[in-house]
PDB file of C-alpha atoms in Angstrom:
ATOM      1  CA  UNK A   3     -40.584 -49.278  71.202  1.00  0.00           C
ATOM      2  CA  UNK A   4     -38.626 -51.850  69.491  1.00  0.00           C
ATOM      3  CA  UNK A   5     -38.277 -51.580  65.633  1.00  0.00           C
ATOM      4  CA  UNK A   6     -37.169 -53.878  63.120  1.00  0.00           C
ATOM      5  CA  UNK A   7     -36.700 -53.180  59.525  1.00  0.00           C
ATOM      6  CA  UNK A   8     -36.674 -56.027  56.805  1.00  0.00           C
ATOM      7  CA  UNK A   9     -37.529 -56.699  53.085  1.00  0.00           C
ATOM      8  CA  UNK A  10     -34.134 -55.630  51.736  1.00  0.00           C
ATOM      9  CA  UNK A  11     -32.361 -57.804  48.974  1.00  0.00           C
ATOM     10  CA  UNK A  12     -30.626 -57.413  45.726  1.00  0.00           C
ATOM     11  CA  UNK A  13     -31.836 -56.112  42.908  1.00  0.00           C
ATOM     12  CA  UNK A  14     -31.118 -54.340  39.453  1.00  0.00           C
ATOM     13  CA  UNK A  15     -31.555 -50.895  38.763  1.00  0.00           C
ATOM     14  CA  UNK A  16     -35.112 -49.888  37.993  1.00  0.00           C
ATOM     15  CA  UNK A  17     -36.678 -52.436  39.994  1.00  0.00           C
ATOM     16  CA  UNK A  18     -38.856 -52.080  43.309  1.00  0.00           C
ATOM     17  CA  UNK A  19     -38.640 -53.333  46.595  1.00  0.00           C
ATOM     18  CA  UNK A  20     -40.715 -52.594  49.528  1.00  0.00           C
ATOM     19  CA  UNK A  21     -39.198 -52.268  53.113  1.00  0.00           C
ATOM     20  CA  UNK A  22     -41.029 -52.993  56.115  1.00  0.00           C
ATOM     21  CA  UNK A  23     -40.525 -51.556  59.685  1.00  0.00           C
ATOM     22  CA  UNK A  24     -42.322 -53.426  62.100  1.00  0.00           C
ATOM     23  CA  UNK A  25     -42.571 -51.985  65.988  1.00  0.00           C
ATOM     24  CA  UNK A  26     -43.573 -53.281  69.347  1.00  0.00           C
ATOM     25  CA  UNK A  27     -43.803 -52.423  72.893  1.00  0.00           C
ATOM     26  CA  UNK A  28     -45.827 -48.886  72.617  1.00  0.00           C
ATOM     27  CA  UNK A  29     -48.510 -47.632  71.094  1.00  0.00           C
ATOM     28  CA  UNK A  30     -47.205 -47.079  67.724  1.00  0.00           C
ATOM     29  CA  UNK A  31     -49.441 -44.603  66.176  1.00  0.00           C
ATOM     30  CA  UNK A  32     -47.965 -42.238  68.322  1.00  0.00           C
ATOM     31  CA  UNK A  33     -44.742 -42.091  67.059  1.00  0.00           C
ATOM     32  CA  UNK A  34     -43.246 -40.430  63.833  1.00  0.00           C
ATOM     33  CA  UNK A  35     -41.252 -43.000  62.069  1.00  0.00           C
ATOM     34  CA  UNK A  36     -38.391 -41.876  59.974  1.00  0.00           C
ATOM     35  CA  UNK A  37     -36.518 -44.142  57.354  1.00  0.00           C
ATOM     36  CA  UNK A  38     -32.514 -43.366  57.087  1.00  0.00           C
ATOM     37  CA  UNK A  39     -29.963 -44.834  55.322  1.00  0.00           C
ATOM     38  CA  UNK A  40     -26.171 -45.358  55.337  1.00  0.00           C
ATOM     39  CA  UNK A  41     -23.897 -46.470  52.344  1.00  0.00           C
ATOM     40  CA  UNK A  42     -20.163 -47.673  52.860  1.00  0.00           C
ATOM     41  CA  UNK A  43     -18.091 -44.844  53.896  1.00  0.00           C
ATOM     42  CA  UNK A  44     -20.721 -42.245  54.134  1.00  0.00           C
ATOM     43  CA  UNK A  45     -22.913 -40.271  56.703  1.00  0.00           C
ATOM     44  CA  UNK A  46     -26.165 -41.311  57.771  1.00  0.00           C
ATOM     45  CA  UNK A  47     -28.700 -40.190  55.372  1.00  0.00           C
ATOM     46  CA  UNK A  48     -32.443 -39.110  55.921  1.00  0.00           C
ATOM     47  CA  UNK A  49     -34.721 -41.076  53.391  1.00  0.00           C
ATOM     48  CA  UNK A  50     -38.476 -39.995  54.356  1.00  0.00           C
ATOM     49  CA  UNK A  51     -40.695 -39.969  57.127  1.00  0.00           C
ATOM     50  CA  UNK A  52     -44.234 -40.177  57.948  1.00  0.00           C
ATOM     51  CA  UNK A  53     -45.559 -38.283  61.124  1.00  0.00           C
ATOM     52  CA  UNK A  54     -47.893 -39.387  63.659  1.00  0.00           C
ATOM     53  CA  UNK A  55     -51.430 -38.333  63.477  1.00  0.00           C
ATOM     54  CA  UNK A  56     -52.565 -37.210  60.205  1.00  0.00           C
ATOM     55  CA  UNK A  57     -49.772 -38.453  58.443  1.00  0.00           C
ATOM     56  CA  UNK A  58     -47.781 -35.815  56.604  1.00  0.00           C
ATOM     57  CA  UNK A  59     -44.807 -37.270  54.888  1.00  0.00           C
ATOM     58  CA  UNK A  60     -41.325 -35.952  53.755  1.00  0.00           C
ATOM     59  CA  UNK A  61     -39.112 -37.311  51.187  1.00  0.00           C
ATOM     60  CA  UNK A  62     -35.396 -36.446  50.896  1.00  0.00           C
ATOM     61  CA  UNK A  63     -34.899 -34.946  47.319  1.00  0.00           C
ATOM     62  CA  UNK A  64     -32.900 -37.801  45.846  1.00  0.00           C
ATOM     63  CA  UNK A  65     -35.894 -40.212  46.379  1.00  0.00           C
ATOM     64  CA  UNK A  66     -38.920 -37.411  45.893  1.00  0.00           C
ATOM     65  CA  UNK A  67     -41.172 -39.212  43.425  1.00  0.00           C
ATOM     66  CA  UNK A  68     -39.937 -42.416  43.498  1.00  0.00           C
ATOM     67  CA  UNK A  69     -40.302 -43.585  46.980  1.00  0.00           C
ATOM     68  CA  UNK A  70     -43.420 -43.503  48.992  1.00  0.00           C
ATOM     69  CA  UNK A  71     -44.161 -44.110  52.524  1.00  0.00           C
ATOM     70  CA  UNK A  72     -47.349 -45.499  54.208  1.00  0.00           C
ATOM     71  CA  UNK A  73     -48.454 -47.087  57.651  1.00  0.00           C
ATOM     72  CA  UNK A  74     -50.859 -49.773  58.968  1.00  0.00           C
ATOM     73  CA  UNK A  75     -51.522 -49.144  62.617  1.00  0.00           C
ATOM     74  CA  UNK A  76     -53.107 -52.698  62.992  1.00  0.00           C
ATOM     75  CA  UNK A  77     -50.216 -54.553  61.799  1.00  0.00           C
ATOM     76  CA  UNK A  78     -47.675 -51.780  63.625  1.00  0.00           C
ATOM     77  CA  UNK A  79     -45.704 -51.341  60.613  1.00  0.00           C
ATOM     78  CA  UNK A  80     -44.641 -48.926  58.152  1.00  0.00           C
ATOM     79  CA  UNK A  81     -43.806 -49.448  54.785  1.00  0.00           C
ATOM     80  CA  UNK A  82     -41.372 -47.827  52.656  1.00  0.00           C
ATOM     81  CA  UNK A  83     -41.844 -48.841  48.618  1.00  0.00           C
ATOM     82  CA  UNK A  84     -38.906 -47.924  46.446  1.00  0.00           C
ATOM     83  CA  UNK A  85     -39.581 -47.951  42.464  1.00  0.00           C
ATOM     84  CA  UNK A  86     -37.251 -46.962  40.016  1.00  0.00           C
ATOM     85  CA  UNK A  87     -34.181 -48.268  41.966  1.00  0.00           C
ATOM     86  CA  UNK A  88     -31.005 -46.693  41.218  1.00  0.00           C
ATOM     87  CA  UNK A  89     -27.469 -48.018  42.065  1.00  0.00           C
ATOM     88  CA  UNK A  90     -26.733 -44.938  44.409  1.00  0.00           C
ATOM     89  CA  UNK A  91     -29.952 -45.918  46.349  1.00  0.00           C
ATOM     90  CA  UNK A  92     -27.524 -48.885  47.472  1.00  0.00           C
ATOM     91  CA  UNK A  93     -27.379 -48.843  51.557  1.00  0.00           C
ATOM     92  CA  UNK A  94     -28.406 -50.390  54.946  1.00  0.00           C
ATOM     93  CA  UNK A  95     -31.466 -48.605  55.347  1.00  0.00           C
ATOM     94  CA  UNK A  96     -33.058 -48.322  58.807  1.00  0.00           C
ATOM     95  CA  UNK A  97     -36.025 -47.293  60.557  1.00  0.00           C
ATOM     96  CA  UNK A  98     -36.436 -45.047  63.650  1.00  0.00           C
ATOM     97  CA  UNK A  99     -39.009 -43.357  66.090  1.00  0.00           C
ATOM     98  CA  UNK A 100     -39.788 -40.199  67.405  1.00  0.00           C
ATOM     99  CA  UNK A 101     -42.428 -39.157  69.759  1.00  0.00           C
ATOM    100  CA  UNK A 102     -42.300 -35.533  68.336  1.00  0.00           C
ATOM    101  CA  UNK A 103     -42.102 -34.708  64.727  1.00  0.00           C
ATOM    102  CA  UNK A 104     -39.093 -36.452  63.756  1.00  0.00           C
ATOM    103  CA  UNK A 105     -37.520 -34.088  61.136  1.00  0.00           C
ATOM    104  CA  UNK A 106     -34.281 -34.907  58.997  1.00  0.00           C
ATOM    105  CA  UNK A 107     -32.009 -35.336  61.654  1.00  0.00           C
ATOM    106  CA  UNK A 108     -31.278 -38.804  63.300  1.00  0.00           C
ATOM    107  CA  UNK A 109     -30.605 -37.013  66.658  1.00  0.00           C
ATOM    108  CA  UNK A 110     -34.419 -36.409  66.595  1.00  0.00           C
ATOM    109  CA  UNK A 111     -35.303 -39.875  67.025  1.00  0.00           C
ATOM    110  CA  UNK A 112     -35.226 -41.747  70.469  1.00  0.00           C
ATOM    111  CA  UNK A 113     -35.378 -45.241  68.829  1.00  0.00           C
ATOM    112  CA  UNK A 114     -33.476 -46.929  66.162  1.00  0.00           C
ATOM    113  CA  UNK A 115     -33.995 -50.432  64.541  1.00  0.00           C
ATOM    114  CA  UNK A 116     -31.537 -52.888  63.027  1.00  0.00           C
ATOM    115  CA  UNK A 117     -31.198 -52.125  59.520  1.00  0.00           C
ATOM    116  CA  UNK A 118     -31.789 -54.005  56.219  1.00  0.00           C
ATOM    117  CA  UNK A 119     -29.423 -54.163  53.081  1.00  0.00           C
ATOM    118  CA  UNK A 120     -30.609 -53.055  49.925  1.00  0.00           C
ATOM    119  CA  UNK A 121     -28.029 -53.349  46.731  1.00  0.00           C
ATOM    120  CA  UNK A 122     -29.151 -52.144  43.367  1.00  0.00           C
ATOM    121  CA  UNK A 123     -26.863 -53.434  40.293  1.00  0.00           C
ATOM    122  CA  UNK A 124     -26.568 -51.585  37.282  1.00  0.00           C
TER     123      UNK A 124
END
């Protein structure tokens, strides 16, 4: 499966952005989709995941209550809606796909797409 993240940009603190993860090449609904981010000089950080099947979602504590995740199987797309953005959310965001349950470790995901830059100014 091929993945492409989009929707990043430069916003001010408190603003919202919606990121999209478009997939092609396989049965999209069979995959758990995870969002990760990487800020300059830092390690990859788990952000959120949406499980295949009945759609269990899970969020990192740092974004819980501010971010939501949803899937449109007809469009082969997963969305990450980010509200109340903070400067510390600045990073390259990318999506990854797992045929299993995914989890919070990037090593559990078989596929990863190119990232999209999110910059939040104070």
